[in-house]
Amino acid sequence: ANVILNRAAGADLVVLGRRGQGAEWAGPQLGSVLETIVRHAQAPVLTAQAETRPIKRILVAFDGSDRAVDVLKVAAEMANRKARTIIVLTVDDGYGGRHEAWKMGKALLAEQGQKATHLFVPGHATSEILRLATDEECDLIALGSYGHSHFVETVFGSTVDEVLHRAVCPVLICR
């Protein structure tokens, strides 16, 4: 991980395969190379699948955080460069302020003149992200990086870790 991070310094994007050596037993709590890169790379990290396909539909997980705003901007730029569809998902996971986050996501894209589908659904963030990525036939999931302390995420897990390990399409993580 350190070699990759050193080589990636100053890069615009880091692209990694999701499954490397040791992936069978490495998980979010064990500290995989991928997790280390996602946590520490200054550039966005794209996890690639073995089977590639064109990116036509982007699911953006949006919770209103600064990191989510950044990833929404990246997705909007990607959509502007090629005719890609953006689906912005805000999950009402019981924490306050999610409805305001949903409205913020709509406003941010409207300011840029970007059209998108905006969804506000109740549930568990990871489950809803993965379900909608499949249901909406998304080719990329984009989300902001870790929002809690490393200790909290190690004990309870994180949405980023779960999505990285369970998604069936590439995942773009922005810090």
Short mmCIF file of C-alpha atoms in Angstrom, two decimals:
data_model
loop_
_atom_site.label_atom_id
_atom_site.label_comp_id
_atom_site.label_asym_id
_atom_site.label_seq_id
_atom_site.Cartn_x
_atom_site.Cartn_y
_atom_site.Cartn_z
CA ALA A 1 0.00 0.00 0.00
CA ASN A 2 2.79 2.45 0.83
CA VAL A 3 4.48 1.90 -2.54
CA ILE A 4 1.21 2.58 -4.35
CA LEU A 5 0.51 5.67 -2.25
CA ASN A 6 4.00 7.04 -2.92
CA ARG A 7 3.67 6.46 -6.66
CA ALA A 8 0.16 7.95 -6.68
CA ALA A 9 1.22 11.22 -5.05
CA GLY A 10 0.03 13.98 -7.35
CA ALA A 11 -2.10 11.67 -9.50
CA ASP A 12 -5.57 12.69 -10.64
CA LEU A 13 -7.00 9.22 -10.13
CA VAL A 14 -5.86 5.92 -8.63
CA VAL A 15 -7.29 2.79 -10.25
CA LEU A 16 -7.12 -0.55 -8.45
CA GLY A 17 -8.59 -3.99 -8.91
CA ARG A 18 -10.90 -4.92 -6.09
CA ARG A 19 -9.51 -8.42 -5.60
CA GLY A 20 -5.79 -8.88 -5.08
CA GLN A 21 -3.65 -11.43 -3.29
CA GLY A 22 -5.14 -12.26 0.07
CA ALA A 23 -8.57 -10.89 -0.84
CA GLU A 24 -10.22 -14.13 0.19
CA TRP A 25 -9.40 -13.56 3.85
CA ALA A 26 -8.81 -9.82 3.95
CA GLY A 27 -11.79 -7.76 4.90
CA PRO A 28 -12.47 -4.26 6.15
CA GLN A 29 -11.46 -5.13 9.70
CA LEU A 30 -8.20 -6.75 8.59
CA GLY A 31 -6.84 -3.74 6.69
CA SER A 32 -6.60 -4.69 3.03
CA VAL A 33 -4.35 -2.80 0.61
CA LEU A 34 -7.46 -1.38 -1.05
CA GLU A 35 -8.80 -0.02 2.23
CA THR A 36 -5.43 1.59 2.99
CA ILE A 37 -5.29 3.22 -0.44
CA VAL A 38 -8.87 4.51 -0.16
CA ARG A 39 -8.20 5.92 3.31
CA HIS A 40 -4.95 7.68 2.45
CA ALA A 41 -4.78 8.50 -1.28
CA GLN A 42 -5.20 12.19 -2.00
CA ALA A 43 -6.78 11.48 -5.39
CA PRO A 44 -10.11 9.73 -5.99
CA VAL A 45 -9.83 5.94 -6.09
CA LEU A 46 -11.64 3.83 -8.67
CA THR A 47 -11.99 0.13 -8.00
CA ALA A 48 -12.19 -1.81 -11.24
CA GLN A 49 -13.98 -5.05 -11.95
CA ALA A 50 -12.45 -7.92 -13.89
CA GLU A 51 -15.14 -7.44 -16.53
CA THR A 52 -15.38 -3.89 -17.85
CA ARG A 53 -18.29 -2.10 -19.47
CA PRO A 54 -18.95 1.48 -20.53
CA ILE A 55 -20.10 3.84 -17.79
CA LYS A 56 -23.55 5.07 -18.75
CA ARG A 57 -25.36 5.27 -15.40
CA ILE A 58 -23.76 6.65 -12.23
CA LEU A 59 -25.29 6.17 -8.80
CA VAL A 60 -24.09 8.89 -6.41
CA ALA A 61 -24.61 8.24 -2.70
CA PHE A 62 -25.26 11.68 -1.22
CA ASP A 63 -25.49 12.46 2.50
CA GLY A 64 -24.78 16.19 2.38
CA SER A 65 -21.22 15.93 3.73
CA ASP A 66 -18.32 17.84 2.17
CA ARG A 67 -17.05 14.59 0.71
CA ALA A 68 -20.45 13.85 -0.82
CA VAL A 69 -20.51 17.31 -2.40
CA ASP A 70 -17.08 16.62 -3.94
CA VAL A 71 -18.17 13.28 -5.39
CA LEU A 72 -21.35 14.85 -6.77
CA LYS A 73 -19.20 17.42 -8.59
CA VAL A 74 -16.99 14.66 -10.02
CA ALA A 75 -20.03 12.72 -11.22
CA ALA A 76 -21.52 15.87 -12.78
CA GLU A 77 -18.26 16.51 -14.63
CA MET A 78 -18.23 12.90 -15.87
CA ALA A 79 -21.82 13.25 -17.05
CA ASN A 80 -21.06 16.53 -18.84
CA ARG A 81 -18.18 15.00 -20.78
CA LYS A 82 -20.34 12.17 -22.12
CA ALA A 83 -24.07 11.72 -22.01
CA ARG A 84 -24.24 9.80 -18.75
CA THR A 85 -27.21 9.48 -16.45
CA ILE A 86 -26.80 10.49 -12.81
CA ILE A 87 -28.95 9.01 -10.07
CA VAL A 88 -28.46 10.75 -6.73
CA LEU A 89 -29.44 8.63 -3.75
CA THR A 90 -29.95 9.94 -0.24
CA VAL A 91 -30.78 7.27 2.33
CA ASP A 92 -32.81 8.19 5.39
CA ASP A 93 -30.92 5.99 7.83
CA GLY A 94 -32.42 7.53 10.95
CA TYR A 95 -29.78 10.23 11.39
CA GLY A 96 -31.08 13.79 11.26
CA GLY A 97 -30.70 16.09 8.31
CA ARG A 98 -31.03 13.58 5.49
CA HIS A 99 -34.01 15.32 3.90
CA GLU A 100 -32.06 18.58 3.90
CA ALA A 101 -29.13 16.73 2.30
CA TRP A 102 -31.45 15.42 -0.41
CA LYS A 103 -32.64 18.98 -1.16
CA MET A 104 -29.02 20.20 -1.19
CA GLY A 105 -28.03 17.56 -3.75
CA LYS A 106 -30.90 18.63 -6.01
CA ALA A 107 -29.92 22.30 -5.67
CA LEU A 108 -26.22 21.69 -6.37
CA LEU A 109 -26.92 19.90 -9.64
CA ALA A 110 -29.60 22.40 -10.65
CA GLU A 111 -27.07 25.23 -10.21
CA GLN A 112 -24.80 23.44 -12.67
CA GLY A 113 -27.67 22.84 -15.10
CA GLN A 114 -27.20 19.10 -14.64
CA LYS A 115 -30.25 16.86 -14.86
CA ALA A 116 -30.46 13.88 -12.55
CA THR A 117 -32.87 11.53 -10.88
CA HIS A 118 -32.97 12.23 -7.14
CA LEU A 119 -34.10 9.43 -4.83
CA PHE A 120 -34.81 9.67 -1.10
CA VAL A 121 -35.38 6.26 0.46
CA PRO A 122 -35.52 4.95 4.03
CA GLY A 123 -33.26 2.11 5.11
CA HIS A 124 -29.71 1.01 5.73
CA ALA A 125 -27.29 3.03 3.59
CA THR A 126 -25.21 0.13 2.28
CA SER A 127 -28.20 -2.07 1.50
CA GLU A 128 -30.00 0.70 -0.37
CA ILE A 129 -26.91 1.75 -2.33
CA LEU A 130 -26.25 -1.81 -3.46
CA ARG A 131 -29.94 -2.55 -4.16
CA LEU A 132 -30.45 0.59 -6.24
CA ALA A 133 -27.19 0.13 -8.13
CA THR A 134 -28.55 -3.24 -9.25
CA ASP A 135 -32.18 -2.17 -9.76
CA GLU A 136 -31.18 0.92 -11.77
CA GLU A 137 -28.51 -1.01 -13.74
CA CYS A 138 -25.77 1.41 -12.73
CA ASP A 139 -22.29 1.04 -14.16
CA LEU A 140 -20.58 2.99 -11.36
CA ILE A 141 -21.25 3.77 -7.72
CA ALA A 142 -19.71 7.04 -6.52
CA LEU A 143 -19.48 8.01 -2.87
CA GLY A 144 -17.45 10.13 -0.51
CA SER A 145 -14.78 8.57 1.66
CA TYR A 146 -15.00 7.64 5.28
CA GLY A 147 -17.01 9.91 7.55
CA HIS A 148 -16.21 8.48 10.98
CA SER A 149 -13.03 7.81 12.94
CA HIS A 150 -11.02 4.74 11.99
CA PHE A 151 -11.83 3.23 15.41
CA VAL A 152 -15.61 3.59 14.96
CA GLU A 153 -15.45 2.17 11.45
CA THR A 154 -13.27 -0.74 12.54
CA VAL A 155 -15.70 -1.73 15.27
CA PHE A 156 -18.98 -1.05 13.45
CA GLY A 157 -17.92 -1.15 9.81
CA SER A 158 -18.53 1.59 7.29
CA THR A 159 -20.67 2.13 4.25
CA VAL A 160 -17.55 2.61 2.12
CA ASP A 161 -16.02 -0.71 3.20
CA GLU A 162 -19.24 -2.62 2.70
CA VAL A 163 -19.91 -1.11 -0.72
CA LEU A 164 -16.32 -1.72 -1.82
CA HIS A 165 -16.51 -5.38 -0.87
CA ARG A 166 -20.03 -6.14 -2.07
CA ALA A 167 -20.69 -3.99 -5.15
CA VAL A 168 -21.06 -5.74 -8.50
CA CYS A 169 -19.91 -2.69 -10.47
CA PRO A 170 -16.90 -0.36 -10.16
CA VAL A 171 -16.84 2.03 -7.19
CA LEU A 172 -15.39 5.55 -7.18
CA ILE A 173 -14.39 6.91 -3.77
CA CYS A 174 -13.56 10.60 -3.37
CA ARG A 175 -11.87 12.16 -0.35
#
